[in-house]
Structures are given as structure tokens and as C-alpha cells.
Amino acid sequence: MTTRFIFMLIALFSIQGCYFQTTTESEITEHKIGEHKLVIAHRGASGYLPEHSLAAKAMAYGSGVDYIEQDVVMTKDDKLVVLHDHYLHRVTDVMTVFPERYRLVDGNKHWFAIDFTLSEIKQLKMTEGFKLDPKSNTLIPNYPNRFPLFKSSFSVSTLEEEIELIQGLNHSTGKNIGLYLEIKAPWFHRHEGKDISKAALTVLKNYGYSNRQDKVFIQCFDPIETKRIHDQLMADIGVDFKLIQLIAQNDWNETMIYQQGTAVPYDYDWMLKPGGMAKIAEYADGVGPWKPMIISEDSTSDNLIISDLVKDAHAAGMKVHPYTFRNDPFLVPAYADNFEDMLDIFFYKVGVDGVFTDYPDLAVNFVRKKESR
Ligand code: CA
């Protein structure tokens, strides 16, 4: 081993060693020449067009993203549709088209996708997310500055339709934009007698995706399911994809466990404790945490409170792709000056490897600017 090589090794380790200390210009340079930072279009270009519409996916594609996200749920007739929720009433007119087809959940009406056939779901108009105000009986948009409710024409698409859009654009542009597919609520589908993960992986295989060189990530909030996909299902189907373990707050009820017939929230706490990342690394290639799990919302611009999550995940050989980077009013945390500053902090001070964003054009422009420097 030459002296020069040893010196290079020492230099390399000392840079990695100070990952979480006060950021210096040389560290920023080090991050810059590292791996390309990924921009993942969260539900498409959902800041501009209704989430998961094919239009939002096409706009995201045109922005030059690396990956486009699909959230996948199952219909009554076992088709896979691209929807964020396993119910239909936040983004469609199901309440007026099928007023009686709901189930009561804690006294609230829920129109579940799994209770409708694909041809019924295709009759619905899709729009931006909204809430029904029971007092005034009017629809309140979740994001008032985004695309207006029920304007133009959008519908729920199948996973196949979305893959064909992205593969078609890959053909016509010569690019290779990837899929970032989330298996939604596998616990719920299993309880309803459906194996959503098996169905989703089979569709991917049918469309020619099969191994880790293909631009595909599979993400899931349910660790039991992510582990099952890793340990058993991928081998059964004959595929091998990169897996991302999403991390939720327990009180979101994102993942439920049935105990004596009652669904109780899965306890995610172990993931954020020392040793948690190493345990996840036994079955996943990366994690998708909520932004505040990395940088505390109590942070200020001159005092960032940064958790060990990214450091520990990297030490375990995993990637970190936090969610969700939004440019809407009041959704840039107080410790960042603006959307770009927020990206700068996460990518180049904390060192995350990719971000889920509703504003893919802004994130792509930012990364290009930094990486061409
Ligand atoms: Ca998702």
C-alpha cells in the first residue's frame, strides 16, 4: 500500500466521520461529488395536477425526475388501481355516483376501493384531494392553491395504464425513468382475502421488470409485509427488486395489526431507536422516513436538530428517501428560508439520497444546478 493511498484512505474516513458535525464547505463539496441525488415525483407532479392522474405523471416525467411514484390498491375484481388511499371519497365523486355503497368506520362513511369493480371505479371523476364540510355541504380542497376541484377530466388509472404511460414515454424520449411503487395497506387487503403484493409484483414482472438493475423501487409502510416480500414473495415470483421500508408515526394508523379481530396500530418505535436501522437493513435497501424524523420541527436556521437516522441508515448500507417536500404556503419548515433551502439542508447538510416531492420540477432544477457546479 503506497503512502499516498493510505493518505487518501485517511482523508476519506475523516470526511465520513464528520457527517453530522457543523457543515463546512468541503463537506458540501464531498456530498456534491457523491452519488446523484434522486428526485421522486410524489403521486406525480401533484403540486400542479390531481395526484395520481396520468396528466400529473406525464408532467412529472417532463420535469426530468428519476422516479415516478405509484400508490397501489386493489379493486373488488382484483385489479390494481393507482390511488393513495384504499378508499375513494377523498379524490373522486363516489359519494354522489354510488351514495349507498359505503361502510361505516367509527361512525364515518368510507367508500372502499375494494368494494367496487374496476368498471365502477372507471365511472368516477377524479380530482384534487378534498373534504366534505358537513355544515355547509360544500367541498373544501386540501390545498386551496392547487388545481381546482372537478375541473377538466381525470379518472383513476390502473397500474398497467400507468406503467404503459411511463414505458411509452421511455420509448419515445429514449430516457429510462423508473417506477417507485408503494404497496398500500397490505394488512387491510389480507384481511379482505387479497394478496396485493403478489398481484403488484406479478404486474411488474409481466411488464419486463425483474431485477435490481431495473429502475424499480418497492416501498411499503408495513414491515411485516416488506419482510415477507424480501424473504419469500420475490423468490416465489422470480423477481428481485430494491425495497424501501417506509416509517410512519404510530398515531397515523398507517399500519394495523389484527388482535382478536380488532385492528390496533403497529408500533414503529423500534425503528427510531439505536439499532433500528441495522435491523431494517436485514431486509430492506433503504428507508422512507417522515422529514421530522430526520430534522426536528423545533429546529431553527442556526440550530438544526438532526437525528441519527441518516447516519445510522448509511452505516447499515441503506439509502434514505424522506417525504414529502412541498412548496405550498406554510409547508416549508421554519428552519428553512424556502423550498430550495429545505432541499439544500436535506441533500447537502444531512446527506439524504433522494426526496419525495409534490414539486418535481423545482427539485430537479435544484439538483441539476448543484450537480453541474
Ligand atoms: Ca406513497
Short mmCIF file of C-alpha atoms and ligand atoms in Angstrom, two decimals:
data_model
loop_
_atom_site.label_atom_id
_atom_site.label_comp_id
_atom_site.label_asym_id
_atom_site.label_seq_id
_atom_site.Cartn_x
_atom_site.Cartn_y
_atom_site.Cartn_z
CA MET A 1 0.00 0.00 0.00
CA THR A 2 1.57 3.31 -1.01
CA THR A 3 1.80 6.24 1.39
CA ARG A 4 -0.38 8.28 -0.99
CA PHE A 5 -3.10 5.64 -0.97
CA ILE A 6 -3.06 5.45 2.84
CA PHE A 7 -3.33 9.24 2.96
CA MET A 8 -6.35 9.10 0.61
CA LEU A 9 -7.99 6.48 2.84
CA ILE A 10 -7.44 8.59 5.94
CA ALA A 11 -8.90 11.61 4.14
CA LEU A 12 -11.93 9.58 3.06
CA PHE A 13 -12.64 8.26 6.56
CA SER A 14 -12.22 11.63 8.19
CA ILE A 15 -14.79 13.13 5.82
CA GLN A 16 -17.28 10.36 6.59
CA GLY A 17 -16.51 10.68 10.30
CA CYS A 18 -17.73 14.26 10.49
CA TYR A 19 -21.00 13.67 8.65
CA PHE A 20 -23.13 15.23 11.36
CA GLN A 21 -20.90 17.94 12.67
CA THR A 22 -21.30 21.57 11.67
CA THR A 23 -21.29 21.63 7.92
CA THR A 24 -18.27 23.03 6.16
CA GLU A 25 -17.74 23.97 2.52
CA SER A 26 -15.55 20.88 1.99
CA GLU A 27 -18.31 18.58 3.26
CA ILE A 28 -20.77 20.18 0.87
CA THR A 29 -18.26 19.55 -1.92
CA GLU A 30 -17.94 15.98 -0.74
CA HIS A 31 -21.72 15.46 -0.90
CA LYS A 32 -21.82 17.15 -4.30
CA ILE A 33 -19.38 14.78 -5.93
CA GLY A 34 -21.11 11.80 -4.32
CA GLU A 35 -23.91 9.82 -5.88
CA HIS A 36 -26.61 11.56 -7.91
CA LYS A 37 -29.44 12.76 -5.67
CA LEU A 38 -32.76 11.22 -6.65
CA VAL A 39 -35.94 13.18 -7.26
CA ILE A 40 -39.06 11.04 -6.82
CA ALA A 41 -42.32 12.55 -8.09
CA HIS A 42 -44.69 12.05 -5.15
CA ARG A 43 -48.02 10.91 -6.71
CA GLY A 44 -46.77 12.61 -9.91
CA ALA A 45 -46.42 16.38 -10.20
CA SER A 46 -49.14 16.51 -7.57
CA GLY A 47 -48.46 20.13 -6.66
CA TYR A 48 -49.89 21.12 -10.04
CA LEU A 49 -52.34 18.43 -11.19
CA PRO A 50 -54.62 15.97 -9.34
CA GLU A 51 -52.46 13.37 -7.58
CA HIS A 52 -52.02 10.08 -9.43
CA SER A 53 -53.76 11.33 -12.59
CA LEU A 54 -51.93 10.30 -15.76
CA ALA A 55 -51.61 14.03 -16.52
CA ALA A 56 -49.70 14.52 -13.24
CA LYS A 57 -47.45 11.60 -14.16
CA ALA A 58 -46.75 13.00 -17.64
CA MET A 59 -45.91 16.41 -16.18
CA ALA A 60 -43.56 14.79 -13.66
CA TYR A 61 -41.93 12.82 -16.46
CA GLY A 62 -41.42 16.02 -18.45
CA SER A 63 -39.78 17.66 -15.43
CA GLY A 64 -36.89 15.21 -15.68
CA VAL A 65 -37.40 13.25 -12.46
CA ASP A 66 -35.59 9.99 -11.73
CA TYR A 67 -38.61 8.06 -10.46
CA ILE A 68 -42.39 8.43 -10.51
CA GLU A 69 -44.43 7.09 -7.59
CA GLN A 70 -47.38 4.70 -7.83
CA ASP A 71 -49.55 4.01 -4.78
CA VAL A 72 -51.41 0.79 -5.46
CA VAL A 73 -54.70 -0.57 -4.06
CA MET A 74 -56.94 -3.42 -5.17
CA THR A 75 -60.49 -3.47 -6.53
CA LYS A 76 -63.30 -5.94 -5.83
CA ASP A 77 -62.40 -7.78 -9.06
CA ASP A 78 -58.68 -7.98 -8.13
CA LYS A 79 -57.44 -5.21 -10.42
CA LEU A 80 -54.71 -2.86 -9.24
CA VAL A 81 -55.50 0.86 -9.36
CA VAL A 82 -53.26 3.80 -8.57
CA LEU A 83 -54.72 5.61 -5.56
CA HIS A 84 -53.16 6.98 -2.41
CA ASP A 85 -55.94 5.79 -0.10
CA HIS A 86 -57.63 2.40 -0.04
CA TYR A 87 -60.88 4.39 -0.17
CA LEU A 88 -62.29 6.58 -2.93
CA HIS A 89 -64.08 9.50 -1.31
CA ARG A 90 -61.13 11.92 -0.87
CA VAL A 91 -60.36 12.27 -4.60
CA THR A 92 -63.48 11.16 -6.54
CA ASP A 93 -67.23 11.81 -6.81
CA VAL A 94 -68.04 8.31 -5.45
CA MET A 95 -70.34 9.84 -2.79
CA THR A 96 -72.71 11.14 -5.46
CA VAL A 97 -72.35 8.33 -8.02
CA PHE A 98 -72.69 5.45 -5.50
CA PRO A 99 -74.21 7.14 -2.42
CA GLU A 100 -75.20 3.89 -0.67
CA ARG A 101 -72.04 1.88 -1.24
CA TYR A 102 -70.14 2.85 1.91
CA ARG A 103 -69.06 1.04 5.07
CA LEU A 104 -69.22 2.73 8.45
CA VAL A 105 -65.82 3.06 10.14
CA ASP A 106 -66.07 4.55 13.64
CA GLY A 107 -69.34 6.14 12.58
CA ASN A 108 -67.87 7.69 9.41
CA LYS A 109 -68.81 6.68 5.87
CA HIS A 110 -65.97 5.10 3.91
CA TRP A 111 -66.22 4.15 0.25
CA PHE A 112 -63.50 1.47 -0.06
CA ALA A 113 -61.94 0.75 -3.45
CA ILE A 114 -62.13 -2.95 -2.60
CA ASP A 115 -65.97 -2.78 -2.65
CA PHE A 116 -66.05 -1.58 -6.28
CA THR A 117 -65.19 -3.25 -9.57
CA LEU A 118 -62.76 -1.57 -11.93
CA SER A 119 -65.58 -0.70 -14.33
CA GLU A 120 -67.44 1.03 -11.49
CA ILE A 121 -64.32 2.96 -10.46
CA LYS A 122 -63.84 3.99 -14.08
CA GLN A 123 -67.22 5.77 -13.94
CA LEU A 124 -65.90 8.17 -11.30
CA LYS A 125 -64.43 11.61 -11.86
CA MET A 126 -61.12 12.13 -10.09
CA THR A 127 -59.88 15.43 -8.70
CA GLU A 128 -57.63 17.07 -6.12
CA GLY A 129 -57.99 15.89 -2.53
CA PHE A 130 -60.90 17.43 -0.62
CA LYS A 131 -63.03 17.18 2.50
CA LEU A 132 -66.80 17.49 2.69
CA ASP A 133 -67.83 20.20 5.12
CA PRO A 134 -70.96 18.68 6.71
CA LYS A 135 -72.33 22.06 7.89
CA SER A 136 -72.31 23.85 4.55
CA ASN A 137 -72.35 20.61 2.48
CA THR A 138 -69.54 22.06 0.35
CA LEU A 139 -66.23 20.53 -0.71
CA ILE A 140 -63.12 22.06 0.84
CA PRO A 141 -59.88 21.45 -1.11
CA ASN A 142 -56.95 20.11 0.95
CA TYR A 143 -54.65 22.58 -0.85
CA PRO A 144 -56.55 25.71 -1.94
CA ASN A 145 -53.71 26.90 -4.22
CA ARG A 146 -53.57 23.70 -6.24
CA PHE A 147 -55.59 22.53 -9.26
CA PRO A 148 -59.30 23.47 -8.83
CA LEU A 149 -61.76 20.75 -7.76
CA PHE A 150 -63.55 18.81 -10.51
CA LYS A 151 -62.24 20.94 -13.40
CA SER A 152 -61.18 19.29 -16.67
CA SER A 153 -61.35 15.49 -16.80
CA PHE A 154 -59.36 12.96 -14.78
CA SER A 155 -60.02 9.38 -13.76
CA VAL A 156 -58.50 6.62 -11.64
CA SER A 157 -56.00 4.63 -13.69
CA THR A 158 -54.86 1.05 -13.39
CA LEU A 159 -51.28 0.17 -12.57
CA GLU A 160 -50.97 -1.22 -16.09
CA GLU A 161 -52.13 2.05 -17.67
CA GLU A 162 -49.57 4.00 -15.69
CA ILE A 163 -46.72 1.60 -16.50
CA GLU A 164 -47.67 1.83 -20.18
CA LEU A 165 -47.56 5.64 -19.98
CA ILE A 166 -44.08 5.63 -18.41
CA GLN A 167 -42.75 2.87 -20.68
CA GLY A 168 -44.28 4.65 -23.69
CA LEU A 169 -42.52 7.88 -22.72
CA ASN A 170 -39.29 5.97 -22.11
CA HIS A 171 -39.67 4.66 -25.68
CA SER A 172 -40.48 8.00 -27.28
CA THR A 173 -37.88 10.05 -25.36
CA GLY A 174 -35.11 7.48 -25.13
CA LYS A 175 -34.90 8.05 -21.37
CA ASN A 176 -35.27 5.47 -18.60
CA ILE A 177 -37.46 6.88 -15.85
CA GLY A 178 -38.19 4.47 -13.03
CA LEU A 179 -41.17 3.21 -11.05
CA TYR A 180 -41.39 3.72 -7.29
CA LEU A 181 -44.33 1.53 -6.32
CA GLU A 182 -45.99 1.52 -2.90
CA ILE A 183 -47.99 -1.47 -1.71
CA LYS A 184 -50.84 0.23 0.19
CA ALA A 185 -52.31 -1.24 3.37
CA PRO A 186 -51.38 -4.90 2.78
CA TRP A 187 -52.84 -5.70 6.24
CA PHE A 188 -56.25 -4.45 5.03
CA HIS A 189 -56.09 -6.32 1.74
CA ARG A 190 -55.01 -9.51 3.52
CA HIS A 191 -57.94 -9.16 5.93
CA GLU A 192 -60.21 -8.89 2.87
CA GLY A 193 -58.67 -12.07 1.44
CA LYS A 194 -56.43 -10.42 -1.17
CA ASP A 195 -52.65 -10.66 -1.71
CA ILE A 196 -51.91 -7.21 -3.10
CA SER A 197 -48.11 -7.59 -3.04
CA LYS A 198 -48.22 -10.76 -5.10
CA ALA A 199 -50.51 -9.07 -7.63
CA ALA A 200 -48.31 -5.95 -7.89
CA LEU A 201 -45.04 -7.86 -8.30
CA THR A 202 -46.67 -10.05 -10.94
CA VAL A 203 -47.76 -7.00 -12.96
CA LEU A 204 -44.20 -5.62 -12.80
CA LYS A 205 -42.84 -8.94 -13.99
CA ASN A 206 -45.36 -9.02 -16.85
CA TYR A 207 -44.09 -5.61 -17.95
CA GLY A 208 -40.48 -6.77 -18.07
CA TYR A 209 -39.17 -5.61 -14.69
CA SER A 210 -37.41 -8.39 -12.86
CA ASN A 211 -34.14 -7.48 -11.18
CA ARG A 212 -32.21 -4.92 -9.21
CA GLN A 213 -30.72 -3.35 -12.32
CA ASP A 214 -34.23 -2.35 -13.44
CA LYS A 215 -35.28 1.10 -12.28
CA VAL A 216 -37.82 -0.08 -9.72
CA PHE A 217 -38.21 0.52 -6.00
CA ILE A 218 -40.89 -1.22 -3.94
CA GLN A 219 -41.95 0.72 -0.83
CA CYS A 220 -44.25 -0.29 1.99
CA PHE A 221 -45.21 1.02 5.43
CA ASP A 222 -45.96 -2.46 6.76
CA PRO A 223 -42.67 -4.02 7.96
CA ILE A 224 -44.21 -7.48 8.20
CA GLU A 225 -45.12 -7.25 4.51
CA THR A 226 -41.81 -5.70 3.42
CA LYS A 227 -40.01 -8.56 5.15
CA ARG A 228 -42.35 -11.11 3.57
CA ILE A 229 -41.66 -9.61 0.12
CA HIS A 230 -37.92 -9.84 0.80
CA ASP A 231 -37.84 -13.28 2.42
CA GLN A 232 -40.35 -15.16 0.31
CA LEU A 233 -42.53 -13.44 -2.24
CA MET A 234 -39.90 -12.11 -4.64
CA ALA A 235 -38.28 -15.53 -4.90
CA ASP A 236 -41.69 -17.19 -5.42
CA ILE A 237 -42.48 -14.83 -8.30
CA GLY A 238 -38.95 -14.78 -9.69
CA VAL A 239 -38.14 -11.09 -9.25
CA ASP A 240 -35.60 -9.18 -7.16
CA PHE A 241 -36.31 -5.50 -6.52
CA LYS A 242 -34.86 -2.87 -4.21
CA LEU A 243 -37.07 -2.48 -1.12
CA ILE A 244 -37.75 0.66 0.87
CA GLN A 245 -39.19 0.47 4.38
CA LEU A 246 -41.44 3.48 4.96
CA ILE A 247 -41.68 4.76 8.53
CA ALA A 248 -44.86 6.25 9.99
CA GLN A 249 -45.95 7.73 13.29
CA ASN A 250 -47.98 5.19 15.25
CA ASP A 251 -50.97 7.54 15.62
CA TRP A 252 -51.49 7.81 11.84
CA ASN A 253 -52.92 4.25 11.90
CA GLU A 254 -50.96 3.65 8.69
CA THR A 255 -50.26 0.00 9.52
CA MET A 256 -52.65 -2.03 11.63
CA ILE A 257 -52.34 -5.43 13.26
CA TYR A 258 -55.39 -7.59 13.93
CA GLN A 259 -55.51 -8.79 17.54
CA GLN A 260 -58.56 -10.97 18.32
CA GLY A 261 -60.35 -9.42 15.36
CA THR A 262 -59.60 -5.83 16.37
CA ALA A 263 -57.20 -3.69 14.35
CA VAL A 264 -54.60 -1.92 16.51
CA PRO A 265 -51.78 0.35 15.25
CA TYR A 266 -48.40 -1.23 14.53
CA ASP A 267 -45.71 0.08 16.89
CA TYR A 268 -42.92 1.70 14.81
CA ASP A 269 -40.89 2.86 17.83
CA TRP A 270 -38.15 0.24 17.47
CA MET A 271 -37.17 1.64 14.07
CA LEU A 272 -36.15 5.00 15.52
CA LYS A 273 -34.24 3.56 18.46
CA PRO A 274 -30.50 2.72 18.38
CA GLY A 275 -30.02 -0.42 16.31
CA GLY A 276 -33.30 0.10 14.44
CA MET A 277 -31.73 0.95 11.10
CA ALA A 278 -29.41 -2.08 11.26
CA LYS A 279 -32.44 -4.31 11.85
CA ILE A 280 -34.29 -2.82 8.85
CA ALA A 281 -31.16 -3.32 6.73
CA GLU A 282 -31.58 -7.09 7.17
CA TYR A 283 -34.49 -6.98 4.70
CA ALA A 284 -34.54 -3.55 3.02
CA ASP A 285 -32.26 -1.44 0.84
CA GLY A 286 -33.41 1.85 2.29
CA VAL A 287 -35.87 3.75 4.40
CA GLY A 288 -38.53 6.34 3.65
CA PRO A 289 -38.91 8.39 6.84
CA TRP A 290 -41.11 11.39 7.53
CA LYS A 291 -38.99 14.59 7.32
CA PRO A 292 -39.36 15.49 11.04
CA MET A 293 -37.84 12.11 11.96
CA ILE A 294 -34.58 13.48 10.47
CA ILE A 295 -34.74 17.18 11.36
CA SER A 296 -36.81 18.20 14.37
CA GLU A 297 -39.51 20.78 13.66
CA ASP A 298 -38.14 22.64 16.71
CA SER A 299 -35.02 23.45 14.69
CA THR A 300 -34.12 26.99 13.70
CA SER A 301 -31.95 28.09 10.78
CA ASP A 302 -28.91 28.44 13.05
CA ASN A 303 -29.66 25.39 15.18
CA LEU A 304 -30.65 22.32 13.19
CA ILE A 305 -31.61 19.43 15.46
CA ILE A 306 -30.65 16.37 13.42
CA SER A 307 -31.38 12.79 14.44
CA ASP A 308 -29.02 9.87 13.92
CA LEU A 309 -31.38 8.29 11.39
CA VAL A 310 -29.42 9.17 8.23
CA LYS A 311 -26.07 8.40 9.84
CA ASP A 312 -27.29 5.04 11.14
CA ALA A 313 -29.04 4.13 7.89
CA HIS A 314 -25.90 4.89 5.87
CA ALA A 315 -23.77 2.95 8.33
CA ALA A 316 -26.11 -0.01 7.74
CA GLY A 317 -25.63 0.39 3.96
CA MET A 318 -29.10 1.79 3.30
CA LYS A 319 -30.41 4.73 1.27
CA VAL A 320 -32.65 7.40 2.81
CA HIS A 321 -35.57 8.90 0.83
CA PRO A 322 -37.67 11.14 3.13
CA TYR A 323 -41.16 12.51 2.38
CA THR A 324 -42.77 14.92 1.50
CA PHE A 325 -41.18 18.08 0.11
CA ARG A 326 -43.90 20.65 -0.61
CA ASN A 327 -43.75 24.25 -1.74
CA ASP A 328 -47.29 25.16 -0.62
CA PRO A 329 -47.86 28.05 1.79
CA PHE A 330 -46.81 27.18 5.38
CA LEU A 331 -45.41 23.77 4.38
CA VAL A 332 -41.73 24.76 4.27
CA PRO A 333 -40.47 24.26 7.85
CA ALA A 334 -39.43 27.39 9.79
CA TYR A 335 -35.75 26.34 9.84
CA ALA A 336 -35.52 26.69 6.04
CA ASP A 337 -35.69 30.00 4.15
CA ASN A 338 -37.64 28.49 1.25
CA PHE A 339 -38.19 25.27 -0.73
CA GLU A 340 -34.68 25.28 -2.25
CA ASP A 341 -33.06 25.93 1.11
CA MET A 342 -35.03 22.99 2.55
CA LEU A 343 -33.68 20.76 -0.23
CA ASP A 344 -30.18 22.12 0.33
CA ILE A 345 -30.35 21.25 4.03
CA PHE A 346 -31.65 17.72 3.47
CA PHE A 347 -29.44 16.83 0.50
CA TYR A 348 -26.18 18.54 1.38
CA LYS A 349 -26.15 19.14 5.14
CA VAL A 350 -27.88 15.95 6.30
CA GLY A 351 -26.96 13.88 3.24
CA VAL A 352 -30.21 12.15 2.26
CA ASP A 353 -30.06 10.24 -1.03
CA GLY A 354 -33.41 11.20 -2.56
CA VAL A 355 -36.63 13.05 -1.81
CA PHE A 356 -40.32 12.54 -2.45
CA THR A 357 -41.71 15.82 -3.71
CA ASP A 358 -45.01 17.22 -4.99
CA TYR A 359 -42.98 19.81 -6.96
CA PRO A 360 -40.62 17.70 -9.05
CA ASP A 361 -39.70 20.49 -11.49
CA LEU A 362 -38.33 22.65 -8.67
CA ALA A 363 -36.38 19.77 -7.13
CA VAL A 364 -34.93 18.65 -10.49
CA ASN A 365 -33.81 22.21 -11.29
CA PHE A 366 -32.20 22.49 -7.87
CA VAL A 367 -30.31 19.19 -8.12
CA ARG A 368 -29.15 19.94 -11.68
CA LYS A 369 -27.82 23.32 -10.56
CA LYS A 370 -25.92 21.77 -7.65
CA GLU A 371 -24.57 18.78 -9.57
CA SER A 372 -23.38 20.75 -12.59
CA ARG A 373 -21.36 23.09 -10.43
CA CA B 1 -46.97 6.82 -1.31
#
